[in-house]
């Protein structure tokens, strides 16, 4: 895996901007009609972002088409099927949006999404996205290092972990009626993982603000971990001295570990992780250790038995 200068090809040249904007409007409108929902266009159609290229983008990968990135999603708050988020998430209101930051910090605070967008320049980060279900994508996320927010609130020496809590709104999230998980959705990282330069808070993709089905307006991206570690629609961030309970690990610790690093040598109890299916491809490909980001992150786990701490 090569990390280096982003190819000098704009996202809009890889997938013509007029096409993916039309797709975005079509998906938003179809979702509203199909679900019988009425919501303001601003809730479904994203706005352009001012995005700088990042040298930390992954090179040599073909981007997954916009229609797949926004139409094939896991977001159980809206239902268990891949199409449920696009069908139902349009009802979720993302303005105003506040994020409460608490716990072991010198400066606990509540920030609006507009304040969060001012914490650091927004970058394009092209990352591989690997799902625990053994499928993968390549996504041009737009966001900024999580470390910028962490430094802003000044964690104390007791802060060893960061916990992220997602929105749980029963009025707009039909999936909450079913006990897949102990709602609200929670995820967590060790502090050194959270501070790593590859870890970002995403606010957009393909050069525009996130659509609701992708975790608007703020989601976590940790590219060397399985996708479920990336909490969506974050409303609380808590700094803790002890490892926090997380949604899937609490629901089934035998199948979903706290660390959830992509590892082809540690199978899910019900399927192999040695290979993956890239969305759009027919044949499966070998899974890369740490999703191909081992040169950057393997040192975080030096001395750990990754079959125990999976």
GROMACS .gro file of C-alpha atoms in nm:
model
  310
    1UNK     CA    1   0.000   0.000   0.000
    2UNK     CA    2   0.135   0.338  -0.097
    3UNK     CA    3   0.061   0.652   0.096
    4UNK     CA    4   0.179   0.963  -0.076
    5UNK     CA    5   0.076   1.254  -0.290
    6UNK     CA    6  -0.281   1.231  -0.413
    7UNK     CA    7  -0.307   1.181  -0.790
    8UNK     CA    8  -0.372   1.515  -0.959
    9UNK     CA    9  -0.718   1.402  -1.072
   10UNK     CA   10  -1.021   1.576  -0.928
   11UNK     CA   11  -1.306   1.362  -0.800
   12UNK     CA   12  -1.534   1.536  -1.047
   13UNK     CA   13  -1.309   1.419  -1.333
   14UNK     CA   14  -1.316   1.059  -1.217
   15UNK     CA   15  -1.694   1.069  -1.187
   16UNK     CA   16  -1.837   1.371  -1.374
   17UNK     CA   17  -1.981   1.614  -1.122
   18UNK     CA   18  -2.300   1.667  -1.319
   19UNK     CA   19  -2.367   1.294  -1.307
   20UNK     CA   20  -2.315   1.244  -0.938
   21UNK     CA   21  -2.510   1.556  -0.850
   22UNK     CA   22  -2.801   1.428  -1.057
   23UNK     CA   23  -2.771   1.091  -0.887
   24UNK     CA   24  -2.770   1.259  -0.548
   25UNK     CA   25  -3.089   1.451  -0.625
   26UNK     CA   26  -3.252   1.141  -0.768
   27UNK     CA   27  -3.165   0.927  -0.465
   28UNK     CA   28  -3.291   1.194  -0.226
   29UNK     CA   29  -3.618   1.235  -0.411
   30UNK     CA   30  -3.672   0.862  -0.456
   31UNK     CA   31  -3.609   0.801  -0.089
   32UNK     CA   32  -3.872   1.054   0.011
   33UNK     CA   33  -4.132   0.919  -0.227
   34UNK     CA   34  -4.060   0.553  -0.154
   35UNK     CA   35  -4.078   0.599   0.220
   36UNK     CA   36  -4.374   0.835   0.209
   37UNK     CA   37  -4.168   1.098   0.390
   38UNK     CA   38  -4.185   1.475   0.358
   39UNK     CA   39  -3.867   1.662   0.444
   40UNK     CA   40  -3.700   1.986   0.334
   41UNK     CA   41  -3.467   1.955   0.035
   42UNK     CA   42  -3.185   2.084   0.252
   43UNK     CA   43  -3.209   1.774   0.467
   44UNK     CA   44  -3.150   1.544   0.170
   45UNK     CA   45  -2.930   1.737  -0.071
   46UNK     CA   46  -2.581   1.821   0.046
   47UNK     CA   47  -2.387   2.141  -0.011
   48UNK     CA   48  -2.047   2.185  -0.175
   49UNK     CA   49  -1.739   2.191   0.048
   50UNK     CA   50  -1.412   2.373   0.006
   51UNK     CA   51  -1.175   2.078   0.008
   52UNK     CA   52  -0.795   2.058  -0.011
   53UNK     CA   53  -0.609   1.754  -0.138
   54UNK     CA   54  -0.431   1.554   0.132
   55UNK     CA   55  -0.094   1.379   0.094
   56UNK     CA   56  -0.235   1.106   0.320
   57UNK     CA   57  -0.483   0.987   0.058
   58UNK     CA   58  -0.442   0.633  -0.070
   59UNK     CA   59  -0.295   0.611  -0.418
   60UNK     CA   60  -0.363   0.372  -0.701
   61UNK     CA   61  -0.724   0.283  -0.617
   62UNK     CA   62  -1.032   0.336  -0.832
   63UNK     CA   63  -1.305   0.523  -0.648
   64UNK     CA   64  -1.628   0.340  -0.577
   65UNK     CA   65  -1.912   0.507  -0.772
   66UNK     CA   66  -2.110   0.770  -0.583
   67UNK     CA   67  -2.435   0.575  -0.627
   68UNK     CA   68  -2.286   0.278  -0.441
   69UNK     CA   69  -2.123   0.483  -0.165
   70UNK     CA   70  -2.456   0.651  -0.093
   71UNK     CA   71  -2.690   0.364  -0.175
   72UNK     CA   72  -2.526   0.060  -0.015
   73UNK     CA   73  -2.493   0.132   0.356
   74UNK     CA   74  -2.508  -0.012   0.703
   75UNK     CA   75  -2.689   0.227   0.937
   76UNK     CA   76  -2.903   0.006   1.159
   77UNK     CA   77  -3.087   0.299   1.313
   78UNK     CA   78  -3.278   0.311   0.984
   79UNK     CA   79  -3.310  -0.063   0.930
   80UNK     CA   80  -3.100  -0.374   0.863
   81UNK     CA   81  -3.108  -0.375   0.482
   82UNK     CA   82  -2.844  -0.199   0.274
   83UNK     CA   83  -3.105   0.020   0.107
   84UNK     CA   84  -3.285   0.122   0.427
   85UNK     CA   85  -3.058   0.419   0.511
   86UNK     CA   86  -3.109   0.583   0.170
   87UNK     CA   87  -3.482   0.512   0.190
   88UNK     CA   88  -3.549   0.642   0.540
   89UNK     CA   89  -3.263   0.868   0.654
   90UNK     CA   90  -3.396   1.177   0.477
   91UNK     CA   91  -3.628   1.245   0.771
   92UNK     CA   92  -3.335   1.295   1.010
   93UNK     CA   93  -3.272   1.664   1.073
   94UNK     CA   94  -2.907   1.763   1.071
   95UNK     CA   95  -2.950   2.135   1.143
   96UNK     CA   96  -2.919   2.252   1.410
   97UNK     CA   97  -2.667   1.989   1.527
   98UNK     CA   98  -2.480   1.999   1.855
   99UNK     CA   99  -2.204   1.771   1.983
  100UNK     CA  100  -2.146   1.745   2.357
  101UNK     CA  101  -1.782   1.687   2.459
  102UNK     CA  102  -1.726   1.569   2.816
  103UNK     CA  103  -1.526   1.348   3.049
  104UNK     CA  104  -1.155   1.374   3.112
  105UNK     CA  105  -1.094   1.708   2.942
  106UNK     CA  106  -0.987   2.048   3.064
  107UNK     CA  107  -1.243   2.221   2.843
  108UNK     CA  108  -1.574   2.035   2.830
  109UNK     CA  109  -1.803   2.205   2.582
  110UNK     CA  110  -2.089   2.169   2.339
  111UNK     CA  111  -2.008   2.261   1.981
  112UNK     CA  112  -2.241   2.323   1.690
  113UNK     CA  113  -2.152   2.163   1.360
  114UNK     CA  114  -2.067   2.509   1.225
  115UNK     CA  115  -1.805   2.550   1.501
  116UNK     CA  116  -1.668   2.203   1.436
  117UNK     CA  117  -1.619   2.285   1.069
  118UNK     CA  118  -1.390   2.570   1.174
  119UNK     CA  119  -1.151   2.354   1.379
  120UNK     CA  120  -0.927   2.259   1.086
  121UNK     CA  121  -0.917   2.279   0.706
  122UNK     CA  122  -1.134   2.020   0.530
  123UNK     CA  123  -0.930   1.769   0.331
  124UNK     CA  124  -1.008   1.498   0.079
  125UNK     CA  125  -0.895   1.163   0.218
  126UNK     CA  126  -0.928   0.876  -0.027
  127UNK     CA  127  -0.941   0.565   0.191
  128UNK     CA  128  -1.021   0.200   0.154
  129UNK     CA  129  -1.334   0.114   0.350
  130UNK     CA  130  -1.357  -0.248   0.465
  131UNK     CA  131  -1.676  -0.385   0.618
  132UNK     CA  132  -1.668  -0.671   0.867
  133UNK     CA  133  -1.913  -0.843   0.629
  134UNK     CA  134  -1.620  -0.890   0.384
  135UNK     CA  135  -1.711  -0.625   0.128
  136UNK     CA  136  -1.514  -0.309   0.059
  137UNK     CA  137  -1.520   0.030  -0.112
  138UNK     CA  138  -1.281   0.315  -0.189
  139UNK     CA  139  -1.431   0.642  -0.070
  140UNK     CA  140  -1.317   1.005  -0.115
  141UNK     CA  141  -1.408   1.126   0.234
  142UNK     CA  142  -1.391   1.495   0.322
  143UNK     CA  143  -1.294   1.576   0.677
  144UNK     CA  144  -1.020   1.674   0.918
  145UNK     CA  145  -0.797   1.494   1.171
  146UNK     CA  146  -0.978   1.396   1.489
  147UNK     CA  147  -0.665   1.514   1.669
  148UNK     CA  148  -0.764   1.876   1.594
  149UNK     CA  149  -1.079   1.841   1.802
  150UNK     CA  150  -0.895   1.650   2.075
  151UNK     CA  151  -0.634   1.924   2.110
  152UNK     CA  152  -0.910   2.185   2.118
  153UNK     CA  153  -1.067   2.039   2.434
  154UNK     CA  154  -0.735   1.954   2.609
  155UNK     CA  155  -0.768   1.600   2.750
  156UNK     CA  156  -0.632   1.536   3.098
  157UNK     CA  157  -0.367   1.277   3.174
  158UNK     CA  158  -0.647   1.040   3.278
  159UNK     CA  159  -0.793   1.028   2.928
  160UNK     CA  160  -0.699   0.690   2.781
  161UNK     CA  161  -0.999   0.629   2.553
  162UNK     CA  162  -1.248   0.828   2.346
  163UNK     CA  163  -1.614   0.722   2.327
  164UNK     CA  164  -1.847   0.830   2.046
  165UNK     CA  165  -2.227   0.821   2.074
  166UNK     CA  166  -2.462   0.843   1.777
  167UNK     CA  167  -2.801   1.006   1.754
  168UNK     CA  168  -3.095   0.789   1.864
  169UNK     CA  169  -3.414   0.963   1.753
  170UNK     CA  170  -3.715   0.731   1.753
  171UNK     CA  171  -3.922   0.979   1.556
  172UNK     CA  172  -3.698   0.964   1.250
  173UNK     CA  173  -3.507   0.635   1.293
  174UNK     CA  174  -3.738   0.335   1.244
  175UNK     CA  175  -3.463   0.084   1.316
  176UNK     CA  176  -3.455   0.186   1.681
  177UNK     CA  177  -3.783   0.000   1.729
  178UNK     CA  178  -3.594  -0.328   1.693
  179UNK     CA  179  -3.345  -0.466   1.946
  180UNK     CA  180  -3.051  -0.526   1.713
  181UNK     CA  181  -2.834  -0.337   1.959
  182UNK     CA  182  -2.851  -0.155   2.289
  183UNK     CA  183  -2.925   0.196   2.160
  184UNK     CA  184  -2.782   0.454   2.128
  185UNK     CA  185  -2.495   0.330   1.911
  186UNK     CA  186  -2.160   0.370   2.082
  187UNK     CA  187  -1.805   0.321   1.962
  188UNK     CA  188  -1.462   0.387   2.104
  189UNK     CA  189  -1.092   0.422   2.034
  190UNK     CA  190  -0.781   0.413   2.242
  191UNK     CA  191  -0.628   0.760   2.269
  192UNK     CA  192  -0.329   0.685   2.047
  193UNK     CA  193  -0.564   0.551   1.779
  194UNK     CA  194  -0.777   0.862   1.805
  195UNK     CA  195  -0.473   1.087   1.772
  196UNK     CA  196  -0.330   0.903   1.472
  197UNK     CA  197  -0.302   1.122   1.159
  198UNK     CA  198  -0.514   0.880   0.953
  199UNK     CA  199  -0.811   0.904   1.190
  200UNK     CA  200  -1.054   1.169   1.075
  201UNK     CA  201  -1.393   1.317   1.148
  202UNK     CA  202  -1.571   1.315   0.813
  203UNK     CA  203  -1.818   1.587   0.721
  204UNK     CA  204  -1.853   1.503   0.353
  205UNK     CA  205  -1.766   1.284   0.059
  206UNK     CA  206  -1.716   1.348  -0.310
  207UNK     CA  207  -1.666   1.717  -0.234
  208UNK     CA  208  -2.001   1.778  -0.065
  209UNK     CA  209  -2.142   1.749   0.285
  210UNK     CA  210  -2.249   1.402   0.392
  211UNK     CA  211  -2.588   1.272   0.300
  212UNK     CA  212  -2.787   1.144   0.596
  213UNK     CA  213  -2.743   0.779   0.504
  214UNK     CA  214  -2.367   0.820   0.525
  215UNK     CA  215  -2.372   0.955   0.879
  216UNK     CA  216  -2.443   1.326   0.841
  217UNK     CA  217  -2.336   1.565   0.961
  218UNK     CA  218  -2.036   1.413   1.143
  219UNK     CA  219  -1.894   1.062   1.145
  220UNK     CA  220  -1.574   0.887   1.246
  221UNK     CA  221  -1.340   0.727   0.990
  222UNK     CA  222  -1.061   0.491   1.100
  223UNK     CA  223  -0.944   0.330   0.775
  224UNK     CA  224  -0.750   0.037   0.920
  225UNK     CA  225  -1.051  -0.087   1.119
  226UNK     CA  226  -1.374  -0.250   1.009
  227UNK     CA  227  -1.636   0.003   0.909
  228UNK     CA  228  -1.864  -0.044   1.208
  229UNK     CA  229  -1.601   0.129   1.423
  230UNK     CA  230  -1.690   0.452   1.241
  231UNK     CA  231  -1.971   0.596   1.452
  232UNK     CA  232  -2.220   0.796   1.243
  233UNK     CA  233  -2.424   1.108   1.322
  234UNK     CA  234  -2.221   1.175   1.636
  235UNK     CA  235  -2.388   1.371   1.916
  236UNK     CA  236  -2.154   1.301   2.209
  237UNK     CA  237  -1.779   1.253   2.250
  238UNK     CA  238  -1.657   1.146   2.593
  239UNK     CA  239  -1.299   1.107   2.711
  240UNK     CA  240  -1.260   0.821   2.956
  241UNK     CA  241  -0.999   0.658   3.177
  242UNK     CA  242  -1.132   0.309   3.108
  243UNK     CA  243  -1.225   0.125   2.789
  244UNK     CA  244  -1.585   0.215   2.701
  245UNK     CA  245  -1.855  -0.036   2.618
  246UNK     CA  246  -1.926  -0.036   2.244
  247UNK     CA  247  -2.238  -0.141   2.057
  248UNK     CA  248  -2.138  -0.451   1.863
  249UNK     CA  249  -1.883  -0.569   2.120
  250UNK     CA  250  -2.153  -0.552   2.388
  251UNK     CA  251  -2.407  -0.731   2.167
  252UNK     CA  252  -2.173  -1.015   2.068
  253UNK     CA  253  -1.818  -1.001   2.205
  254UNK     CA  254  -1.727  -1.336   2.047
  255UNK     CA  255  -1.783  -1.196   1.698
  256UNK     CA  256  -1.696  -0.827   1.735
  257UNK     CA  257  -1.390  -0.725   1.932
  258UNK     CA  258  -1.323  -0.381   2.070
  259UNK     CA  259  -1.025  -0.320   1.841
  260UNK     CA  260  -1.176  -0.460   1.520
  261UNK     CA  261  -0.863  -0.409   1.313
  262UNK     CA  262  -0.887  -0.551   0.962
  263UNK     CA  263  -0.698  -0.879   0.989
  264UNK     CA  264  -0.714  -1.156   0.726
  265UNK     CA  265  -0.573  -1.402   0.980
  266UNK     CA  266  -0.862  -1.361   1.226
  267UNK     CA  267  -1.186  -1.488   1.077
  268UNK     CA  268  -1.530  -1.386   1.184
  269UNK     CA  269  -1.682  -1.696   1.348
  270UNK     CA  270  -1.930  -1.723   1.062
  271UNK     CA  271  -1.715  -1.634   0.759
  272UNK     CA  272  -1.359  -1.591   0.646
  273UNK     CA  273  -1.189  -1.253   0.648
  274UNK     CA  274  -0.907  -1.371   0.421
  275UNK     CA  275  -1.077  -1.225   0.112
  276UNK     CA  276  -1.318  -0.943   0.036
  277UNK     CA  277  -1.550  -0.835  -0.244
  278UNK     CA  278  -1.490  -0.484  -0.368
  279UNK     CA  279  -1.828  -0.335  -0.456
  280UNK     CA  280  -1.857  -0.342  -0.834
  281UNK     CA  281  -1.615  -0.632  -0.880
  282UNK     CA  282  -1.712  -0.990  -0.957
  283UNK     CA  283  -1.409  -1.166  -0.810
  284UNK     CA  284  -1.295  -1.148  -0.451
  285UNK     CA  285  -0.952  -1.014  -0.362
  286UNK     CA  286  -0.714  -1.087  -0.074
  287UNK     CA  287  -0.776  -0.883   0.241
  288UNK     CA  288  -0.482  -0.663   0.339
  289UNK     CA  289  -0.357  -0.659   0.697
  290UNK     CA  290  -0.478  -0.340   0.865
  291UNK     CA  291  -0.666  -0.279   0.539
  292UNK     CA  292  -0.333  -0.194   0.376
  293UNK     CA  293  -0.234   0.072   0.631
  294UNK     CA  294   0.008  -0.145   0.828
  295UNK     CA  295   0.314   0.070   0.758
  296UNK     CA  296   0.140   0.355   0.936
  297UNK     CA  297  -0.042   0.182   1.222
  298UNK     CA  298   0.116  -0.156   1.304
  299UNK     CA  299   0.336   0.005   1.568
  300UNK     CA  300   0.025   0.094   1.770
  301UNK     CA  301  -0.021  -0.276   1.847
  302UNK     CA  302   0.339  -0.383   1.904
  303UNK     CA  303   0.351  -0.667   2.157
  304UNK     CA  304  -0.025  -0.730   2.144
  305UNK     CA  305  -0.168  -1.069   2.051
  306UNK     CA  306  -0.406  -0.963   1.772
  307UNK     CA  307  -0.596  -1.291   1.795
  308UNK     CA  308  -0.683  -1.207   2.155
  309UNK     CA  309  -0.722  -0.832   2.109
  310UNK     CA  310  -0.922  -0.860   1.788
   0.00000   0.00000   0.00000
